[in-house]
Coordinates of C-alpha atoms in Angstrom, one line a residue:
M1 CA 0.0 0.0 0.0
T2 CA 1.4 3.4 -1.0
Q3 CA 1.8 5.9 1.8
F4 CA 2.2 9.7 1.6
F5 CA 4.2 12.3 3.5
T6 CA 3.9 16.0 2.8
R7 CA 5.5 19.0 4.5
T8 CA 5.5 22.8 3.5
V9 CA 7.7 25.7 4.6
R10 CA 7.5 29.3 3.7
I11 CA 10.8 30.9 2.8
N12 CA 11.0 34.7 2.6
R13 CA 13.2 34.8 -0.6
P14 CA 12.2 34.8 -4.3
V15 CA 11.3 31.4 -5.7
E16 CA 14.1 31.6 -8.3
E17 CA 16.6 32.0 -5.5
V18 CA 15.3 29.1 -3.5
F19 CA 15.2 26.8 -6.5
A20 CA 18.8 27.8 -7.4
W21 CA 19.9 27.0 -3.9
H22 CA 18.7 23.4 -4.4
E23 CA 20.6 23.2 -7.7
N24 CA 23.9 23.6 -5.9
K25 CA 25.7 20.2 -5.7
A26 CA 26.5 20.9 -2.0
A27 CA 22.7 21.0 -1.1
L28 CA 22.5 17.3 -0.5
P29 CA 25.3 17.1 2.2
R30 CA 24.1 20.4 3.6
L31 CA 20.6 19.0 4.1
T32 CA 21.7 15.7 5.7
P33 CA 20.9 15.8 9.4
P34 CA 23.9 15.3 11.7
W35 CA 22.2 12.4 13.5
E36 CA 22.0 10.4 10.2
R37 CA 24.8 8.3 9.0
V38 CA 24.8 9.0 5.2
E39 CA 27.6 9.0 2.7
V40 CA 27.3 10.2 -0.9
V41 CA 28.9 7.5 -3.0
R42 CA 28.3 9.1 -6.4
Q43 CA 26.5 12.1 -7.6
S44 CA 26.2 13.3 -11.2
G45 CA 24.0 15.6 -13.3
G46 CA 22.7 17.9 -10.6
I47 CA 18.9 17.7 -10.2
Q48 CA 18.0 17.7 -13.9
N49 CA 16.3 14.7 -15.6
G50 CA 18.5 11.6 -15.7
A51 CA 20.8 12.8 -12.9
Q52 CA 21.8 10.1 -10.5
V53 CA 22.7 9.9 -6.8
V54 CA 24.0 6.9 -4.9
L55 CA 24.0 7.0 -1.1
R56 CA 25.0 4.7 1.7
S57 CA 23.0 5.0 4.9
K58 CA 23.2 3.3 8.2
V59 CA 20.1 2.2 10.1
G60 CA 21.1 0.6 13.4
P61 CA 24.0 -1.7 12.7
L62 CA 23.2 -2.2 9.0
W63 CA 24.4 -0.2 6.0
T64 CA 22.1 0.0 3.0
T65 CA 22.6 1.5 -0.5
W66 CA 20.1 3.9 -2.1
E67 CA 20.2 4.5 -5.9
M68 CA 18.1 7.5 -6.9
E69 CA 17.3 9.0 -10.4
H70 CA 15.9 12.5 -11.0
F71 CA 13.0 13.3 -13.3
G72 CA 10.2 15.8 -13.7
Y73 CA 12.6 18.9 -13.8
E74 CA 10.8 22.2 -14.3
K75 CA 13.1 25.1 -13.6
G76 CA 11.8 27.3 -10.8
R77 CA 8.8 24.9 -10.2
Q78 CA 9.9 21.4 -9.3
F79 CA 12.3 18.6 -9.5
C80 CA 11.7 15.0 -8.5
D81 CA 13.6 11.8 -7.6
R82 CA 12.7 8.1 -7.4
Q83 CA 14.4 5.1 -6.0
V84 CA 15.8 2.7 -8.6
G85 CA 17.4 0.5 -6.0
G86 CA 17.2 0.6 -2.2
P87 CA 15.4 -0.3 1.0
F88 CA 11.9 0.7 0.0
K89 CA 9.5 -1.2 -2.4
S90 CA 9.0 2.1 -4.0
W91 CA 10.0 5.7 -3.3
V92 CA 9.1 8.9 -5.2
H93 CA 10.0 12.4 -3.9
Y94 CA 8.5 15.6 -5.3
H95 CA 10.1 19.0 -4.5
R96 CA 7.7 21.7 -5.4
F97 CA 8.2 25.5 -5.4
E98 CA 5.5 28.1 -5.5
A99 CA 5.8 31.9 -5.4
V100 CA 3.5 33.4 -2.8
A101 CA 4.9 37.0 -3.1
A102 CA 7.6 38.8 -5.0
E103 CA 10.0 38.0 -2.2
A104 CA 8.6 34.8 -0.7
C105 CA 7.7 31.2 -1.8
E106 CA 6.6 27.9 -0.4
L107 CA 8.7 24.8 -0.6
T108 CA 6.7 21.5 -0.4
D109 CA 8.3 18.1 -0.1
E110 CA 5.9 15.3 -1.0
I111 CA 6.9 11.6 -0.8
H112 CA 5.0 8.6 -2.0
F113 CA 6.5 5.4 -0.6
T114 CA 5.7 1.7 -0.3
L115 CA 7.3 -0.2 2.6
P116 CA 8.8 -3.7 1.9
F117 CA 7.6 -7.1 3.1
G118 CA 3.9 -6.5 2.4
V119 CA 1.8 -6.6 5.6
L120 CA 4.8 -7.0 7.8
G121 CA 6.3 -3.9 6.4
R122 CA 3.3 -1.8 7.4
V123 CA 4.3 -2.3 11.0
G124 CA 7.0 0.2 10.3
S125 CA 4.6 2.8 9.0
A126 CA 4.4 5.0 12.1
F127 CA 8.2 4.7 12.5
T128 CA 8.9 5.8 8.9
Q129 CA 6.4 8.7 9.1
G130 CA 8.1 9.9 12.3
K131 CA 11.6 9.7 10.8
L132 CA 10.4 11.7 7.8
E133 CA 8.8 14.4 10.0
Q134 CA 12.0 14.6 12.0
M135 CA 14.2 14.8 8.9
F136 CA 12.2 17.4 7.0
E137 CA 11.6 19.6 10.0
Y138 CA 15.4 19.8 10.1
R139 CA 15.9 20.2 6.4
H140 CA 13.3 23.0 6.2
A141 CA 14.9 24.8 9.1
V142 CA 18.3 24.6 7.5
T143 CA 17.0 25.8 4.1
K144 CA 15.0 28.7 5.6
A145 CA 18.0 29.8 7.8
D146 CA 20.5 29.7 5.0
L147 CA 18.4 31.6 2.6
E148 CA 17.0 34.2 4.9
S149 CA 20.2 35.0 6.7
P150 CA 22.8 37.4 5.0
A151 CA 25.3 35.5 3.0
G152 CA 28.2 37.8 3.6
S153 CA 31.3 37.8 1.6
A154 CA 32.3 35.0 -0.8
G155 CA 35.4 34.0 -2.7
R156 CA 37.8 31.0 -2.7
A157 CA 38.7 29.3 0.5
V158 CA 41.1 26.5 1.4
V159 CA 40.3 24.3 4.4
S160 CA 42.5 21.9 6.4
G161 CA 40.9 19.2 8.5
A162 CA 38.1 19.1 5.9
S163 CA 37.4 15.4 6.8
G164 CA 36.9 16.1 10.5
L165 CA 33.7 16.8 12.5
I166 CA 33.7 20.5 11.7
G167 CA 35.3 20.4 8.3
T168 CA 32.9 17.8 6.9
A169 CA 29.9 20.1 7.7
L170 CA 31.7 23.4 7.0
V171 CA 32.8 22.7 3.3
P172 CA 29.2 22.3 2.0
F173 CA 27.9 25.1 4.2
L174 CA 30.5 27.5 2.7
R175 CA 29.7 26.3 -0.8
M176 CA 26.0 26.9 -0.3
R177 CA 26.9 30.5 0.6
G178 CA 28.8 31.1 -2.6
W179 CA 32.4 30.1 -1.7
T180 CA 34.6 28.0 -3.9
V181 CA 36.2 25.6 -1.4
D182 CA 39.3 23.6 -1.8
R183 CA 40.4 20.9 0.7
L184 CA 43.9 20.1 1.9
V185 CA 44.4 16.3 1.8
R186 CA 47.3 14.1 2.9
H187 CA 47.4 12.2 -0.3
A188 CA 48.1 12.9 -4.0
A189 CA 45.3 15.2 -5.2
E190 CA 42.6 13.2 -7.1
Q191 CA 39.8 15.6 -7.3
A192 CA 39.6 19.2 -8.6
D193 CA 39.0 20.6 -5.2
E194 CA 41.9 18.7 -3.5
I195 CA 45.4 20.2 -2.7
E196 CA 48.0 17.9 -1.4
W197 CA 49.9 18.7 1.9
D198 CA 52.1 17.0 4.3
P199 CA 52.3 18.9 7.6
K200 CA 55.0 16.7 9.0
A201 CA 57.3 17.3 6.0
G202 CA 56.3 21.0 5.8
V203 CA 54.9 20.7 2.3
V204 CA 51.9 22.3 0.6
K205 CA 51.6 21.8 -3.1
W206 CA 49.8 25.0 -4.2
P207 CA 48.6 25.0 -7.8
V208 CA 50.4 27.4 -10.0
G209 CA 49.0 30.8 -9.6
Y210 CA 46.8 29.8 -6.7
A211 CA 45.4 32.8 -4.8
P212 CA 42.7 32.0 -2.1
D213 CA 40.9 34.7 -0.4
A214 CA 40.7 32.8 2.9
V215 CA 42.5 30.0 4.7
I216 CA 40.6 28.0 7.4
H217 CA 42.9 25.7 9.4
L218 CA 41.1 23.1 11.4
A219 CA 43.5 20.1 11.4
G220 CA 44.8 18.5 14.6
A221 CA 45.0 15.2 16.5
N222 CA 42.0 14.3 18.6
V223 CA 42.6 15.5 22.2
A224 CA 40.2 13.0 23.6
G225 CA 41.5 10.1 21.5
G226 CA 42.9 8.1 24.4
R227 CA 44.8 8.3 27.7
W228 CA 47.6 11.0 27.6
T229 CA 50.7 9.0 27.5
N230 CA 53.9 11.0 26.8
S231 CA 53.8 9.9 23.1
R232 CA 50.1 10.8 22.9
K233 CA 50.7 14.3 24.3
Q234 CA 53.6 14.8 21.9
A235 CA 51.4 13.8 19.0
I236 CA 48.7 16.3 20.1
L237 CA 51.2 19.1 20.3
A238 CA 53.1 18.2 17.2
S239 CA 49.9 17.9 15.0
R240 CA 49.0 21.5 15.9
I241 CA 52.5 23.0 15.6
D242 CA 53.5 21.1 12.5
G243 CA 50.3 21.9 10.7
T244 CA 50.1 25.6 11.6
R245 CA 53.8 26.2 10.9
T246 CA 53.5 24.5 7.6
L247 CA 50.5 26.5 6.6
A248 CA 52.1 29.8 7.8
T249 CA 55.2 29.1 5.6
A250 CA 53.0 28.1 2.7
I251 CA 50.9 31.2 3.0
R252 CA 54.0 33.4 2.8
R253 CA 54.6 32.0 -0.7
L254 CA 51.2 33.0 -2.0
D255 CA 51.1 36.1 -4.2
P256 CA 48.9 37.8 -3.4
P257 CA 48.4 36.5 0.2
P258 CA 44.9 35.6 1.4
Q259 CA 42.9 38.3 3.1
V260 CA 42.2 36.3 6.2
W261 CA 43.4 33.2 8.0
L262 CA 41.0 31.6 10.5
S263 CA 43.3 29.3 12.6
G264 CA 42.0 26.8 15.0
S265 CA 42.6 26.9 18.8
A266 CA 40.5 26.0 21.8
T267 CA 39.0 27.3 25.0
G268 CA 41.6 25.0 26.7
F269 CA 43.8 28.1 26.4
Y270 CA 42.2 29.4 29.6
G271 CA 42.9 26.3 31.7
S272 CA 40.5 25.4 34.6
R273 CA 39.3 28.7 36.2
G274 CA 36.3 27.7 38.3
D275 CA 33.4 30.1 38.1
V276 CA 35.3 33.0 36.6
Q277 CA 33.7 34.2 33.2
L278 CA 36.4 34.5 30.6
S279 CA 36.4 36.8 27.6
E280 CA 39.1 36.9 24.9
S281 CA 41.2 39.3 27.0
A282 CA 41.7 36.7 29.8
Q283 CA 45.2 35.4 30.4
Q284 CA 46.5 31.9 29.5
G285 CA 45.7 29.4 32.1
D286 CA 47.7 26.4 33.5
G287 CA 48.1 22.9 32.2
F288 CA 49.1 20.9 29.1
L289 CA 46.1 22.1 27.0
A290 CA 46.7 25.7 27.8
E291 CA 50.3 25.4 26.7
V292 CA 49.3 23.5 23.5
C293 CA 47.0 26.3 22.7
R294 CA 49.6 29.0 23.4
A295 CA 52.1 27.3 21.2
W296 CA 49.5 26.7 18.5
E297 CA 48.4 30.3 18.3
K298 CA 52.0 31.5 18.3
E299 CA 52.7 29.7 15.1
T300 CA 50.3 32.1 13.2
D301 CA 52.4 35.2 14.2
P302 CA 54.6 35.2 11.1
V303 CA 51.7 35.6 8.8
A304 CA 50.3 38.8 10.5
G305 CA 53.2 40.7 9.2
L306 CA 52.1 40.0 5.6
G307 CA 48.9 42.1 6.1
V308 CA 46.8 39.0 6.4
R309 CA 44.0 39.2 9.0
V310 CA 44.7 36.4 11.5
V311 CA 41.8 35.2 13.6
K312 CA 42.4 32.5 16.3
L313 CA 39.3 30.4 16.8
R314 CA 39.1 29.4 20.5
T315 CA 36.5 26.7 20.1
G316 CA 34.6 25.1 23.0
I317 CA 32.6 21.8 22.8
V318 CA 31.0 21.6 19.4
L319 CA 27.6 19.9 19.7
S320 CA 27.0 17.3 17.0
P321 CA 26.1 13.7 17.2
A322 CA 28.3 13.1 14.3
G323 CA 31.4 13.3 16.4
G324 CA 33.3 15.0 19.2
A325 CA 32.3 15.0 22.9
L326 CA 28.5 14.6 22.3
A327 CA 28.9 11.5 20.1
K328 CA 31.0 9.9 22.9
M329 CA 28.4 10.7 25.5
L330 CA 25.4 9.5 23.5
P331 CA 25.7 5.6 23.9
A332 CA 25.7 5.8 27.7
F333 CA 22.9 8.4 27.8
Q334 CA 20.7 6.6 25.3
A335 CA 21.1 3.5 27.5
G336 CA 19.9 5.4 30.6
V337 CA 23.2 5.1 32.4
G338 CA 24.6 8.6 31.9
G339 CA 25.1 11.3 34.4
P340 CA 27.4 14.0 35.8
L341 CA 31.1 13.8 35.7
G342 CA 32.7 14.3 39.1
D343 CA 30.7 16.6 41.2
G344 CA 29.0 18.2 38.1
Q345 CA 29.9 21.7 39.1
Q346 CA 32.6 22.3 36.4
W347 CA 31.4 24.8 33.7
M348 CA 31.1 23.5 30.1
S349 CA 31.4 26.0 27.2
W350 CA 29.7 24.7 24.1
I351 CA 28.3 25.8 20.7
S352 CA 26.1 24.0 18.3
I353 CA 27.8 23.1 15.0
E354 CA 25.3 25.2 13.1
D355 CA 26.3 28.3 15.0
W356 CA 30.0 27.5 14.8
M357 CA 29.7 27.5 11.0
R358 CA 27.6 30.6 10.9
A359 CA 30.1 32.4 13.2
C360 CA 32.9 31.2 10.9
S361 CA 31.1 32.7 7.9
R362 CA 30.6 36.0 9.8
L363 CA 34.3 36.2 10.7
L364 CA 35.4 35.7 7.2
S365 CA 33.8 39.1 6.3
A366 CA 34.4 40.9 9.7
E367 CA 37.3 43.0 8.5
D368 CA 37.9 44.6 11.9
V369 CA 38.3 41.3 13.8
V370 CA 41.8 40.1 14.5
G371 CA 43.2 37.9 17.2
P372 CA 41.3 35.5 19.5
V373 CA 37.6 34.8 19.1
N374 CA 35.7 32.6 21.6
M375 CA 33.7 30.2 19.5
V376 CA 31.1 29.4 22.2
A377 CA 27.4 30.1 22.8
P378 CA 26.4 32.6 25.5
G379 CA 24.7 29.8 27.5
A380 CA 27.6 28.0 29.3
V381 CA 26.4 25.6 31.9
P382 CA 27.7 23.4 34.7
N383 CA 28.3 19.7 33.8
G384 CA 25.4 18.6 36.0
A385 CA 23.0 20.9 34.0
F386 CA 24.4 19.8 30.7
T387 CA 23.9 16.1 31.5
R388 CA 20.4 16.8 32.8
E389 CA 19.4 18.6 29.6
L390 CA 20.9 15.8 27.5
G391 CA 18.9 13.2 29.4
L392 CA 15.7 15.3 28.9
A393 CA 16.4 15.6 25.2
L394 CA 16.8 11.9 24.9
G395 CA 13.9 11.0 27.3
R396 CA 16.2 9.1 29.5
P397 CA 17.4 9.4 33.2
A398 CA 20.8 11.0 33.7
I399 CA 21.4 10.5 37.4
L400 CA 24.3 8.0 37.5
P401 CA 27.5 10.0 38.3
M402 CA 30.9 9.1 37.3
P403 CA 33.2 9.9 40.2
G404 CA 36.3 12.0 39.6
F405 CA 38.6 9.3 41.0
V406 CA 37.3 6.7 38.5
L407 CA 37.8 9.2 35.6
R408 CA 41.3 9.8 36.8
G409 CA 42.0 6.0 37.0
L410 CA 40.8 5.5 33.5
F411 CA 42.2 8.6 31.8
G412 CA 44.8 10.1 34.0
Q413 CA 45.8 13.8 33.3
M414 CA 43.2 13.9 30.4
A415 CA 40.4 13.5 33.0
D416 CA 41.5 16.6 34.9
E417 CA 42.1 18.8 31.8
A418 CA 39.5 17.6 29.4
L419 CA 36.6 16.2 31.6
L420 CA 36.8 17.8 35.0
N421 CA 38.2 21.2 34.2
S422 CA 35.9 24.2 34.7
T423 CA 36.1 26.9 31.9
R424 CA 33.3 29.4 31.7
V425 CA 33.8 31.2 28.5
A426 CA 31.8 34.1 27.1
P427 CA 31.6 34.9 23.3
G428 CA 32.8 38.5 23.7
V429 CA 33.9 39.2 20.1
L430 CA 30.8 37.5 18.5
S431 CA 28.6 39.6 20.9
N432 CA 30.3 42.8 19.9
L433 CA 29.6 41.8 16.3
D434 CA 25.8 41.4 17.2
F435 CA 26.1 37.8 16.0
D436 CA 22.6 36.3 16.2
F437 CA 22.9 32.8 17.6
L438 CA 20.4 30.3 16.4
H439 CA 20.9 28.3 19.6
P440 CA 21.9 30.5 22.5
Q441 CA 20.6 28.1 25.0
L442 CA 21.5 24.4 25.6
E443 CA 18.0 23.1 25.4
N444 CA 17.3 24.2 21.9
A445 CA 20.8 23.4 20.7
L446 CA 20.5 19.7 21.8
S447 CA 17.0 19.5 20.4
Y448 CA 18.2 20.8 17.0
V449 CA 21.3 18.6 16.6
L450 CA 19.6 15.5 17.9
G451 CA 16.4 16.0 15.8
K452 CA 14.1 16.1 18.8
S453 CA 12.5 19.4 17.9
V454 CA 13.9 21.9 15.5

């Protein structure tokens, strides 16, 4: 039996602009919710008739392949896709666009689908409808926010760490805002948007005449990737020093140099400071992470003399179920065995991945901003409040604490500096820019990234 799903959103932009947004090749990864495990295997032909997309998606422990074909293309009015191979017995998706005013339109997603396995498959009807509602609430929120917010400047940017948590989301985000984005990769360049580099060897193979407008440096070893042995600490430090120094040297070879370099750092710069609220003017704190951040930021200094605007991104906990701290917490909390770390009083400074990307875009065009920028939301909370909100978002109890001595036994120094440290950071520079956070409070940030309520 064929079933139907329909959802409509009003977007306050001309219909031609909204349709053109969907024609961008980066629209598909941009619209993929962070809680979904989806990989684009192959994509050709855009959204016009005969174009094809092959996806791999994970449901529970199983991966499945979707093969989709586009048809019914009418510029400015609609495009459609249908499953030619995949998990459904049948699947047809109509994307329809209708002008409702000179500067506004309605986007309607209409899906006709038939579940597999006959009568048995119908048992999954409510589940499928719920998943579609969750997905398209997110997709429509992303589309509306992207199109209705100012796009800012655009040009050519090169991104290191493009395969990491932030980089994977940032590349399609910038492309949807008009940027041409190249990715630094640690292998021979195979695609047109790839540039080979080897940070350990100090090598970046710029194409002849290459002249990016912006460099965004996000690469670095995972701080929470394991217990901090001496060799692990050296790898964490070296990955940041080598990569930043290599890029600084390579930028000096560019003629003309880029206008701006956004270089990664972290709120670990401030160390553990209890309840003190910290702006960008706060002094460096104590500890291994603070020293790593100081050395990391110092490697950008040679570039400032070239007239390049250097911005140091002191990033807090980036909320996304696709990776990072939140992804590590989810299994325990989904099982109902999560809870505060230590006494739960330590401050956590966080930012939704959506706001991180929007802030990055704003900083690319903020010509007066140089130096450190705290990439955090204004709603820092104690760990106990964070775990309570996460439990509420998941509909699970979050009352089982993990004592500090247990964490220290498991993780050693990393427990004190990455799990039990208290860093209450304020977004001073972003506030001065009147940056409009989509998710200033933890409750709506968790709901958004987990797909509980956009």
